Each structure stands twice: as C-alpha cells, then as structure tokens.
Amino acid sequence: MLDYHGDFPGVATYEDRTLWMSISPDPWRLLTGGPSTTPSTRSSSEIIDYRKEHLGKNMSISYLHPIHAVRGHGVFLLDDTGRRFLDTVNNVAHVGHEHPRVVAAGQRQMAVLNTNTRYLHDTIVEFVEALLKTMPPSLNVAYVVNSGSEANELALRLARTGTGQQDMIVSEMGYHGNTTGCVAISSYKFDGPGGKGPSKHVHVIPTPDVYRGKYRSPDEKAGINYGSHVRGALKMIKEQGRGPAALIMESVISCGGQVELPAGFLTHAYSDVRNAGGVCIADEVQTGCGRAGDHFWAFAQHGVTPDIVTIGKPIGNGHPLGVVVTTQRLAEAFQNGMEYFNTFGGNPVSCAVGLEVLRVIEEENLRDNARIVGGYLKAGLRELMQDFEILGDVRGPGLFLGIDLVTSRETRQPATRQAAYVVNRMRGKGILMSTDGPFNNVLKIKPPMVFSLEHADFLMGALAQVLKEDFLRVGS
Ligand code: PMP
C-alpha cells in the first residue's frame, strides 16, 4: 500500500501503464471477485490492420476512434486503457455484461457435458419449459437454435411448409438476419447498399411510421392505413395465382429507427394474412425478453398472438442462442419425414445459459426495471425537447427508445451529420450510443436491462451538455 492511508495519488500516465501493470496486482479480482481482465497483446492499430487484411472486408467498426474493449461488467464496458463506458447500445448483454450467474451456469455445464439433442438431457426441457411459461398458451412448441438469423431461417421453413406457399410480406427497413433466406426478406439489406431489391416472392409494405412515414396521424387511422398495404400485397399475391406464406415483422421496427407500430395495425394485418391462408411471424430478436417493459414480448402490447415467434440476442446474454416458438399445428406440418437436426442447437451448455437468463430476468425484476427506468428516461428526454429544437421525436417502449434528430421540427428533415456528431461526442464523455433508421439520424437506446435511474440521469446530463454545442444548433 506504499504507506498511504486513503490519500493515494491514484493516477499514472498512460505511458507508464506497462510498468505499473508489471508491478501491481490487477485490482479487478479484489474488487469484484471475478476473473482478471485478459491482458491485451496487440495494440488497437495492430488489430485494425490485421482485420483489414484477413477478416471479412465488409465488417464495420464503430466510432471514429474505435473502442478496444477488454472487459464487460453490468452496464459498463472497459477498454484497454481501463476507461469505463456506460453502454446504452448492447441489447445482447441483456441482464448485464458477463452476469456472474449466467457465466457460472455456462461454465458449470461446460465442465460436465456438452452434447446434442439426440441424447436425453434435462437442460433443454427446463429451458423450454421456463420459456413457454412466458408465451401465450397456443405457442407451445420450441426449436432451440444458435442465432436470430437461424431462428428466422427456420421460421421461414415452418411457414412455407405449413402453408405450402412461398410469398412473404415484409416491412420496409425490416431486418431479419444474415443468411441467404433472411437477407431475401430483409428490406434493410436488399433495398440497401449492395442489395438487388426484392424477389418476386417478397412484398414490401411501407414502414408503419407515424412520425416520418406515409401516414402520420398517430391514431387508429394510421393502423388502418398502413394495414391497407398488407391487404394490397395479399391482393397482388392472389392475382399472381398464389397465396401468402407469412407476414414477418418486429413489433417495434429496430433498423427502421425504433419505430413503434400504430395501434390496430397488427390486429388488422394478422387477421387479413390469416384470412388469406398465411401465418404471422413476430421477430422478437431485439424487442423480446421483457425489454418492452409492460409485456415480456412486444407483440403482446398490440393484443395479437403470432403463429411463430423468433428469439435471439438477449436470450443467451452474449452466448450464441436462439429459439423458434410455434403452434402444434405448424410443428405437425413441419414433421413431414425430413428430420430436423441442429448440431449445436439445444446443447446443454446453451440451454443452461438460456435458463439462467430467464431466471435472472425474473428474480431481478428486470422487466419492471425496463418499464420504470425506460419510462423515466423517456419522460426526461421529452423534457429535453423543450430546450433543444434538434430533438424531433422521442419514442419507444420500456428500455427500447429512439431519439429522432431533425434539422427542422416542421419539415422533420433528418439531422444525420448531427446524429453522428452526438454519438462521437458522447463516446468522448464515456457513453456508448449509436444510430439507426433509413437516415441514420435516430439515436437508439437499448442498454443492458440492469440500467438504473442513476445511469439514466448520467446519460441525460451528458446529452444535455453535448446538445448545447454549436454544431447541434438548428432552427431559429
Ligand atoms: N432479427 C432482428 C430484428 C435483428 O435485429 C437481428 C440482428 N441484428 C437478427 C434478426 C439476426 O440475428 P443474428 O445476428 O443473431 O443472426
């Protein structure tokens, strides 16, 4: 302790870091009881250089000054210099980065057995049983897979086998995954850079966005108006002599800019699709597992019950895990003689992790936390709208919020450059944020669900400071 008594100098320069690290123990283990940070053996620029040459060329890196993350803990990420960042972006670390209970559950199972579903094991049954308790009773058959993309790929097969049809109705700016099948139903990809537009079996409806979309009345009329495009797609499919396989949508459109669906839209859409013989898929990869606050699944906010629900990101808290939940009817139809086998899907380690995530959500009351902290944050951000013209809209349920930045409230012109500026300035203040939407002008907030009122205050305080900067002055 160098003979100090509570008056430690506490600061070394970055240049002296290697020396200090060589002579002093890593305090992380002492403070948290957890394992030490894995020492980084390469500098950020070495990693960037290697990635450029030897990793897939179209992988992106966030921020002007990329973050070299070495540790996650709750709502925080730590970089290689020991700097702490409040994470408002990573909805995969759902119950908190490296939640000790989830880590321990995975480690325990991994030390004992990891096999596939052709052997009997408790974990898959316990996991699925716990998951199905959160679903409407009609959704009671599960397939455990390894990612959101795999879940949607399987959902496509279930829908197409169950209906004997191919055609899909999808939302503009929808994203459902990185496989060939998923890209083909993701307007965000096929209508974006490098995309080739929809195939003849894919029908795109306008984003049901009441702030920036085709119909802007925030009432039931918008739901009916946007719903009429689903009917239009169904009509077109029929005129071409076919029927619909499915409608696939998120209940809050993430890549579209955290767009909340207007009231009544899903009710009308689901009923029309079903009347035409199709099924309805809710992609809950981003919105599920309690994030929406009021409900465990975001579709429930709209009073609808899908035929298929796809789950990913949060359910494994960072471990690759996804699930498809469907009805007995569709599962029976899929049982057509071709075996469904998935080497890793449903393995005991993944199931132990998923089960622990569900337990933590419940025991730490994280859905309530999403509702309370999300509500507080949304109200606070709406208050900020009084001071800052650039804040055009604040929307979203629970801890799934979007702040639409505009250069003019009247024209709702997207403030794209300003949004990028905010993200980088907030990074400078130790807060991780990012943007979404067709114009990349929507700041998205979807932090680990252990985000507290204190974290919300810290975020809003820093944002209010940044918004005062000259570059962000818009309007009069
Ligand atoms: N659906 C949605 C709504 C998503 O946001 C994503 C991933 N961003 C996926 C599916 C695909 O999930 P994954 O990347 O785990 O394959």
XYZ file of C-alpha atoms and ligand atoms in Angstrom:
492
model
C 0.000 0.000 0.000
C 3.115 2.232 -0.243
C 2.417 3.504 3.302
C -0.522 5.539 2.087
C -3.727 5.791 4.144
C -6.601 6.784 1.897
C -4.771 9.559 0.103
C -3.489 7.585 -2.837
C -2.223 9.649 -5.739
C -4.254 7.233 -7.871
C -3.054 8.454 -11.224
C -0.358 7.261 -13.539
C 0.151 8.460 -17.051
C -0.838 6.201 -19.879
C 2.813 5.927 -20.921
C 3.678 4.419 -17.520
C 0.937 1.842 -17.772
C 3.083 -1.139 -18.752
C 5.456 -0.518 -15.866
C 2.663 -0.152 -13.296
C 0.862 -3.209 -14.554
C 4.040 -5.238 -14.227
C 4.457 -4.393 -10.535
C 0.913 -4.045 -9.202
C -1.816 -6.685 -8.998
C -4.945 -6.315 -11.133
C -7.474 -4.850 -8.659
C -10.413 -6.197 -10.649
C -10.300 -9.570 -8.922
C -10.096 -7.931 -5.496
C -12.975 -5.568 -6.192
C -15.375 -7.915 -7.931
C -14.228 -11.415 -7.061
C -14.346 -12.047 -10.808
C -11.555 -13.149 -13.119
C -8.893 -10.683 -14.196
C -9.130 -8.853 -17.466
C -7.413 -10.804 -20.208
C -4.299 -8.756 -20.990
C -4.302 -7.411 -24.497
C -1.309 -8.494 -26.515
C -1.903 -6.265 -29.523
C -2.442 -2.555 -29.909
C -5.663 -1.229 -31.448
C -3.870 -0.302 -34.672
C -2.365 -3.798 -34.979
C -5.831 -5.294 -34.601
C -7.297 -2.906 -37.183
C -4.503 -3.666 -39.663
C -4.942 -7.413 -39.274
C -8.718 -7.176 -39.599
C -8.433 -5.110 -42.784
C -6.276 -7.718 -44.435
C -7.553 -11.008 -43.068
C -11.139 -10.668 -41.848
C -14.260 -10.225 -43.959
C -13.902 -6.903 -45.754
C -17.434 -5.675 -45.150
C -17.372 -5.869 -41.360
C -17.623 -2.428 -39.801
C -16.074 -0.887 -36.686
C -17.915 1.644 -34.510
C -16.695 5.183 -33.751
C -14.077 7.452 -35.283
C -11.751 6.216 -32.548
C -12.632 2.534 -32.216
C -13.051 1.006 -28.782
C -10.719 -1.808 -27.805
C -12.973 -3.486 -25.258
C -11.355 -5.867 -22.809
C -13.998 -6.319 -20.110
C -17.729 -6.111 -19.626
C -19.451 -5.654 -16.284
C -23.169 -4.898 -15.844
C -23.979 -1.771 -17.837
C -20.309 -0.986 -18.454
C -17.617 -1.875 -20.952
C -13.953 -1.260 -20.152
C -11.343 -0.522 -22.782
C -7.681 -1.483 -22.871
C -6.680 1.684 -21.017
C -9.052 0.884 -18.165
C -11.560 3.529 -19.238
C -15.162 2.761 -18.369
C -18.040 3.335 -20.803
C -21.720 3.365 -19.952
C -23.261 1.059 -22.537
C -26.642 2.215 -23.885
C -26.453 0.154 -27.069
C -25.784 -3.532 -26.495
C -29.117 -5.244 -26.108
C -27.394 -8.623 -26.315
C -25.896 -8.282 -22.828
C -29.498 -8.303 -21.692
C -29.103 -8.989 -17.971
C -25.774 -7.160 -17.872
C -22.376 -7.814 -19.402
C -20.876 -11.038 -18.046
C -23.607 -11.516 -15.455
C -21.910 -13.762 -12.855
C -24.871 -16.150 -12.563
C -25.124 -16.662 -16.310
C -21.370 -17.089 -16.654
C -21.317 -19.624 -13.814
C -24.258 -21.588 -15.265
C -22.483 -21.911 -18.624
C -19.142 -22.781 -17.044
C -20.702 -25.394 -14.753
C -22.422 -27.193 -17.610
C -19.447 -26.893 -19.936
C -17.234 -28.598 -17.361
C -19.585 -31.575 -17.193
C -21.166 -32.322 -20.567
C -21.938 -30.754 -23.894
C -23.691 -32.886 -26.479
C -26.594 -32.658 -28.895
C -30.329 -33.210 -28.769
C -30.096 -36.858 -29.826
C -29.237 -37.639 -26.189
C -31.664 -37.032 -23.357
C -30.816 -34.113 -21.129
C -32.720 -32.078 -18.527
C -31.444 -28.662 -19.535
C -33.324 -28.337 -22.837
C -36.590 -29.357 -21.151
C -36.082 -26.979 -18.224
C -35.139 -24.116 -20.524
C -38.041 -24.618 -22.912
C -40.485 -25.118 -20.034
C -39.404 -21.796 -18.497
C -39.580 -20.037 -21.871
C -43.028 -21.356 -22.773
C -44.397 -20.004 -19.465
C -43.808 -16.527 -20.904
C -45.772 -17.271 -24.116
C -49.480 -17.379 -24.935
C -50.730 -20.979 -24.427
C -51.131 -21.679 -28.166
C -47.410 -21.153 -28.699
C -46.097 -24.309 -27.107
C -43.530 -25.995 -29.348
C -39.911 -24.809 -29.415
C -36.850 -25.367 -31.599
C -33.610 -24.261 -29.984
C -31.110 -22.790 -32.455
C -27.924 -20.707 -32.406
C -28.773 -17.180 -33.543
C -31.508 -14.807 -34.594
C -30.770 -15.490 -38.258
C -31.073 -19.222 -37.725
C -34.357 -18.683 -35.887
C -35.810 -16.655 -38.765
C -34.460 -19.096 -41.349
C -36.299 -21.889 -39.566
C -39.414 -19.720 -39.182
C -39.430 -19.315 -42.960
C -39.267 -23.060 -43.445
C -42.057 -23.645 -40.914
C -44.285 -21.045 -42.554
C -43.612 -22.270 -46.086
C -44.065 -25.936 -45.223
C -47.174 -25.209 -43.161
C -48.910 -23.182 -45.859
C -47.436 -24.754 -48.982
C -46.750 -21.195 -50.209
C -43.615 -19.131 -50.774
C -44.670 -15.494 -50.676
C -43.646 -13.289 -47.790
C -44.938 -9.886 -46.729
C -42.266 -7.792 -45.046
C -41.791 -4.259 -43.802
C -39.661 -1.649 -45.488
C -36.399 -1.318 -43.471
C -37.072 -4.642 -41.744
C -34.020 -6.735 -40.838
C -34.221 -10.416 -40.002
C -30.716 -11.836 -40.367
C -27.619 -12.558 -42.384
C -28.372 -15.862 -44.161
C -29.440 -16.035 -47.810
C -33.045 -16.670 -46.783
C -33.061 -13.888 -44.194
C -31.414 -11.296 -46.447
C -34.106 -12.108 -49.033
C -36.806 -10.998 -46.565
C -34.862 -8.017 -45.159
C -35.621 -4.777 -46.994
C -32.889 -3.143 -44.881
C -30.449 -5.333 -46.855
C -31.969 -5.940 -50.285
C -33.080 -2.308 -50.618
C -29.805 -1.039 -49.121
C -26.245 -0.698 -50.478
C -25.225 -3.792 -52.427
C -28.807 -5.102 -52.436
C -30.699 -6.219 -55.514
C -34.273 -5.454 -54.450
C -36.982 -7.949 -53.523
C -37.500 -11.239 -55.334
C -40.901 -11.972 -56.858
C -41.974 -13.824 -53.712
C -41.263 -10.901 -51.379
C -43.692 -7.993 -50.962
C -42.616 -4.877 -49.108
C -45.090 -2.668 -47.237
C -44.162 0.880 -46.161
C -42.649 1.260 -42.664
C -45.658 1.878 -40.398
C -44.024 5.034 -39.073
C -46.377 7.752 -37.848
C -43.573 10.295 -37.393
C -41.832 10.188 -40.732
C -43.779 7.688 -42.839
C -46.534 7.818 -45.420
C -49.382 8.298 -42.898
C -48.644 10.460 -39.903
C -51.786 10.588 -37.819
C -50.875 8.953 -34.529
C -54.303 7.348 -34.044
C -56.112 4.169 -35.121
C -56.466 5.606 -38.636
C -52.742 5.170 -39.218
C -53.075 1.497 -38.248
C -55.846 1.062 -40.800
C -53.979 2.994 -43.497
C -50.755 1.062 -43.087
C -52.796 -2.140 -42.799
C -54.279 -1.445 -46.238
C -50.813 -2.074 -47.720
C -50.834 -5.580 -46.277
C -54.179 -6.091 -47.974
C -52.706 -4.685 -51.202
C -49.827 -7.177 -51.033
C -52.245 -10.034 -50.407
C -54.284 -8.959 -53.413
C -51.211 -8.877 -55.621
C -50.130 -12.350 -54.477
C -53.614 -13.659 -55.258
C -53.672 -12.024 -58.684
C -50.434 -13.843 -59.466
C -52.186 -17.128 -58.675
C -50.502 -17.795 -55.347
C -51.201 -17.430 -51.634
C -49.150 -15.901 -48.798
C -46.805 -17.973 -46.655
C -46.328 -15.341 -43.953
C -46.099 -11.805 -42.742
C -42.899 -11.238 -40.749
C -42.435 -8.124 -38.642
C -40.901 -6.839 -35.471
C -43.329 -5.220 -33.046
C -41.049 -2.173 -32.856
C -39.013 -1.795 -36.043
C -35.396 -1.598 -34.913
C -33.325 -0.861 -38.013
C -36.175 1.325 -39.289
C -35.348 3.733 -36.430
C -37.049 2.329 -33.318
C -40.435 2.757 -34.969
C -43.456 1.910 -32.846
C -46.300 0.347 -34.802
C -49.547 2.333 -34.787
C -52.468 1.000 -32.756
C -54.582 -1.541 -34.561
C -52.062 -2.175 -37.343
C -51.035 -5.682 -36.277
C -54.621 -6.700 -35.466
C -55.766 -5.813 -38.978
C -52.652 -7.216 -40.643
C -52.735 -10.540 -38.763
C -56.407 -11.043 -39.472
C -56.057 -10.288 -43.204
C -52.998 -12.533 -43.615
C -54.727 -15.415 -41.832
C -57.919 -14.993 -43.840
C -55.784 -15.390 -46.961
C -54.261 -18.616 -45.593
C -50.927 -17.193 -44.373
C -49.312 -17.231 -40.951
C -47.844 -14.428 -38.830
C -44.269 -14.323 -37.563
C -43.195 -11.965 -34.776
C -39.454 -11.296 -34.841
C -38.685 -10.656 -31.172
C -34.918 -10.897 -31.578
C -34.429 -7.312 -30.403
C -37.681 -6.462 -28.684
C -38.249 -9.579 -26.583
C -37.422 -10.936 -23.129
C -39.003 -8.088 -21.150
C -37.274 -5.156 -22.818
C -40.589 -3.551 -23.775
C -41.422 -3.270 -20.069
C -45.178 -3.728 -19.971
C -45.013 -7.154 -21.573
C -42.461 -9.923 -21.852
C -42.960 -9.991 -25.643
C -43.521 -6.797 -27.602
C -46.274 -8.323 -29.785
C -48.409 -8.584 -26.630
C -48.595 -4.780 -26.499
C -50.737 -4.998 -29.618
C -53.056 -7.700 -28.303
C -52.103 -10.192 -31.033
C -50.828 -13.764 -30.884
C -48.423 -14.759 -33.655
C -48.144 -18.269 -35.145
C -44.360 -18.170 -34.873
C -42.084 -16.151 -32.569
C -38.358 -15.875 -33.204
C -35.959 -15.115 -30.360
C -32.228 -14.370 -30.379
C -29.780 -11.853 -28.958
C -30.930 -11.381 -25.314
C -31.814 -14.982 -24.548
C -28.139 -16.044 -24.452
C -26.796 -12.812 -22.927
C -23.910 -12.979 -25.409
C -23.778 -16.751 -25.827
C -24.968 -17.813 -29.320
C -28.548 -18.899 -28.698
C -31.863 -18.502 -30.492
C -35.297 -20.091 -30.282
C -38.298 -20.519 -32.550
C -41.611 -20.977 -30.791
C -44.669 -22.079 -32.718
C -48.013 -23.859 -32.569
C -48.722 -27.596 -32.520
C -50.335 -27.221 -35.945
C -47.270 -25.773 -37.664
C -44.918 -28.156 -35.848
C -47.034 -31.122 -37.011
C -46.975 -29.871 -40.598
C -43.182 -29.471 -40.423
C -42.909 -33.119 -39.353
C -43.046 -34.248 -42.971
C -40.464 -37.015 -42.891
C -37.357 -34.804 -43.131
C -35.513 -34.849 -39.802
C -34.723 -31.520 -38.172
C -31.270 -31.788 -36.645
C -29.057 -28.968 -35.467
C -25.576 -29.917 -34.244
C -25.279 -27.121 -31.687
C -28.893 -26.007 -31.315
C -30.259 -27.082 -27.936
C -26.942 -28.257 -26.494
C -26.833 -28.452 -22.683
C -24.450 -25.502 -22.261
C -26.591 -23.126 -24.342
C -29.740 -24.298 -22.590
C -28.163 -23.823 -19.148
C -27.252 -20.280 -20.176
C -30.744 -19.534 -21.555
C -32.433 -20.921 -18.443
C -30.267 -18.774 -16.174
C -31.012 -15.668 -18.254
C -34.751 -16.270 -17.800
C -34.295 -16.805 -14.068
C -32.258 -13.628 -13.687
C -34.837 -11.566 -15.616
C -37.490 -12.787 -13.228
C -35.564 -12.749 -9.955
C -34.009 -9.325 -10.550
C -37.365 -7.923 -11.764
C -35.726 -6.673 -14.932
C -38.963 -6.273 -16.864
C -40.255 -3.922 -14.163
C -36.906 -2.165 -14.272
C -37.260 -1.678 -18.045
C -40.714 -0.193 -17.539
C -39.707 2.101 -14.675
C -36.289 3.261 -15.889
C -37.417 3.370 -19.530
C -40.444 5.461 -18.563
C -38.274 7.814 -16.519
C -35.755 8.167 -19.326
C -38.414 8.764 -21.957
C -40.107 11.423 -19.829
C -36.738 13.097 -19.157
C -35.785 13.072 -22.840
C -39.170 14.530 -23.745
C -38.479 17.313 -21.268
C -35.182 17.970 -23.031
C -37.200 18.508 -26.212
C -38.330 21.842 -24.750
C -34.749 23.119 -24.766
C -33.371 21.541 -27.903
C -35.021 22.041 -31.292
C -32.955 19.213 -32.762
C -34.892 16.601 -30.775
C -37.760 15.867 -33.160
C -39.287 12.832 -31.506
C -38.658 10.548 -28.555
C -40.358 7.158 -28.833
C -40.321 3.512 -27.875
C -41.477 1.209 -25.100
C -39.500 0.287 -21.959
C -35.754 0.280 -22.500
C -36.070 0.369 -26.292
C -36.041 4.056 -27.105
C -35.292 6.156 -30.159
C -34.494 9.866 -30.383
C -35.212 11.204 -33.862
C -32.869 14.128 -34.582
C -34.097 16.718 -37.081
C -32.739 19.924 -38.567
C -36.272 21.341 -38.502
C -39.237 20.173 -36.485
C -41.545 21.467 -39.180
C -40.058 19.552 -42.118
C -38.718 16.699 -39.973
C -35.577 16.782 -42.103
C -33.248 14.108 -40.641
C -30.182 15.512 -38.833
C -27.842 12.753 -39.975
C -24.479 14.516 -39.588
C -25.515 15.869 -36.225
C -26.504 12.385 -35.018
C -23.039 11.048 -35.912
C -21.525 14.025 -34.073
C -23.589 13.301 -30.944
C -22.547 9.640 -30.942
C -18.852 10.546 -31.111
C -19.127 13.332 -28.515
C -20.991 11.029 -26.146
C -18.261 8.446 -26.603
C -15.841 11.151 -25.512
C -17.903 11.530 -22.355
C -17.770 7.806 -21.697
C -21.201 6.856 -23.034
C -21.765 4.412 -25.875
C -24.644 5.238 -28.221
C -25.386 4.525 -31.863
C -27.781 5.458 -34.648
C -30.368 3.686 -36.744
C -33.112 4.392 -39.255
C -33.007 4.941 -43.038
C -31.207 8.261 -42.499
C -29.068 7.178 -39.546
C -30.450 10.079 -37.573
C -32.171 8.151 -34.784
C -30.167 7.706 -31.589
C -31.085 4.320 -30.194
C -31.098 3.479 -26.526
C -31.374 -0.207 -25.667
C -28.974 -0.815 -22.787
C -28.464 -3.891 -20.638
C -31.641 -4.200 -18.579
C -29.823 -3.507 -15.318
C -29.723 0.152 -16.368
C -30.708 2.219 -13.323
C -32.269 5.639 -12.703
C -28.765 6.870 -11.875
C -27.451 5.676 -15.228
C -30.407 7.385 -16.905
C -29.550 10.662 -15.156
C -25.913 10.366 -16.175
C -26.938 9.753 -19.798
C -29.381 12.676 -19.888
C -26.940 15.025 -18.161
C -24.198 14.280 -20.691
C -26.613 14.517 -23.606
C -27.889 17.906 -22.424
C -24.284 19.174 -22.343
C -23.486 17.895 -25.830
C -26.729 19.266 -27.285
C -25.631 22.786 -26.263
C -22.662 22.624 -28.645
C -22.718 24.927 -31.669
C -22.734 22.141 -34.239
C -26.082 20.969 -32.928
C -27.872 24.313 -33.027
C -30.699 24.006 -35.542
C -33.802 26.027 -36.378
C -34.242 29.619 -35.213
N -33.807 -10.126 -36.351
C -33.566 -8.889 -35.894
C -34.707 -7.974 -35.624
C -32.259 -8.475 -35.664
O -32.029 -7.238 -35.208
C -31.194 -9.357 -35.915
C -29.749 -8.952 -35.652
N -29.466 -7.629 -35.628
C -31.492 -10.638 -36.400
C -32.802 -10.986 -36.598
C -30.393 -11.611 -36.712
O -29.818 -12.094 -35.564
P -28.324 -12.664 -35.545
O -27.400 -11.553 -35.882
O -28.195 -13.223 -34.154
O -28.254 -13.764 -36.547
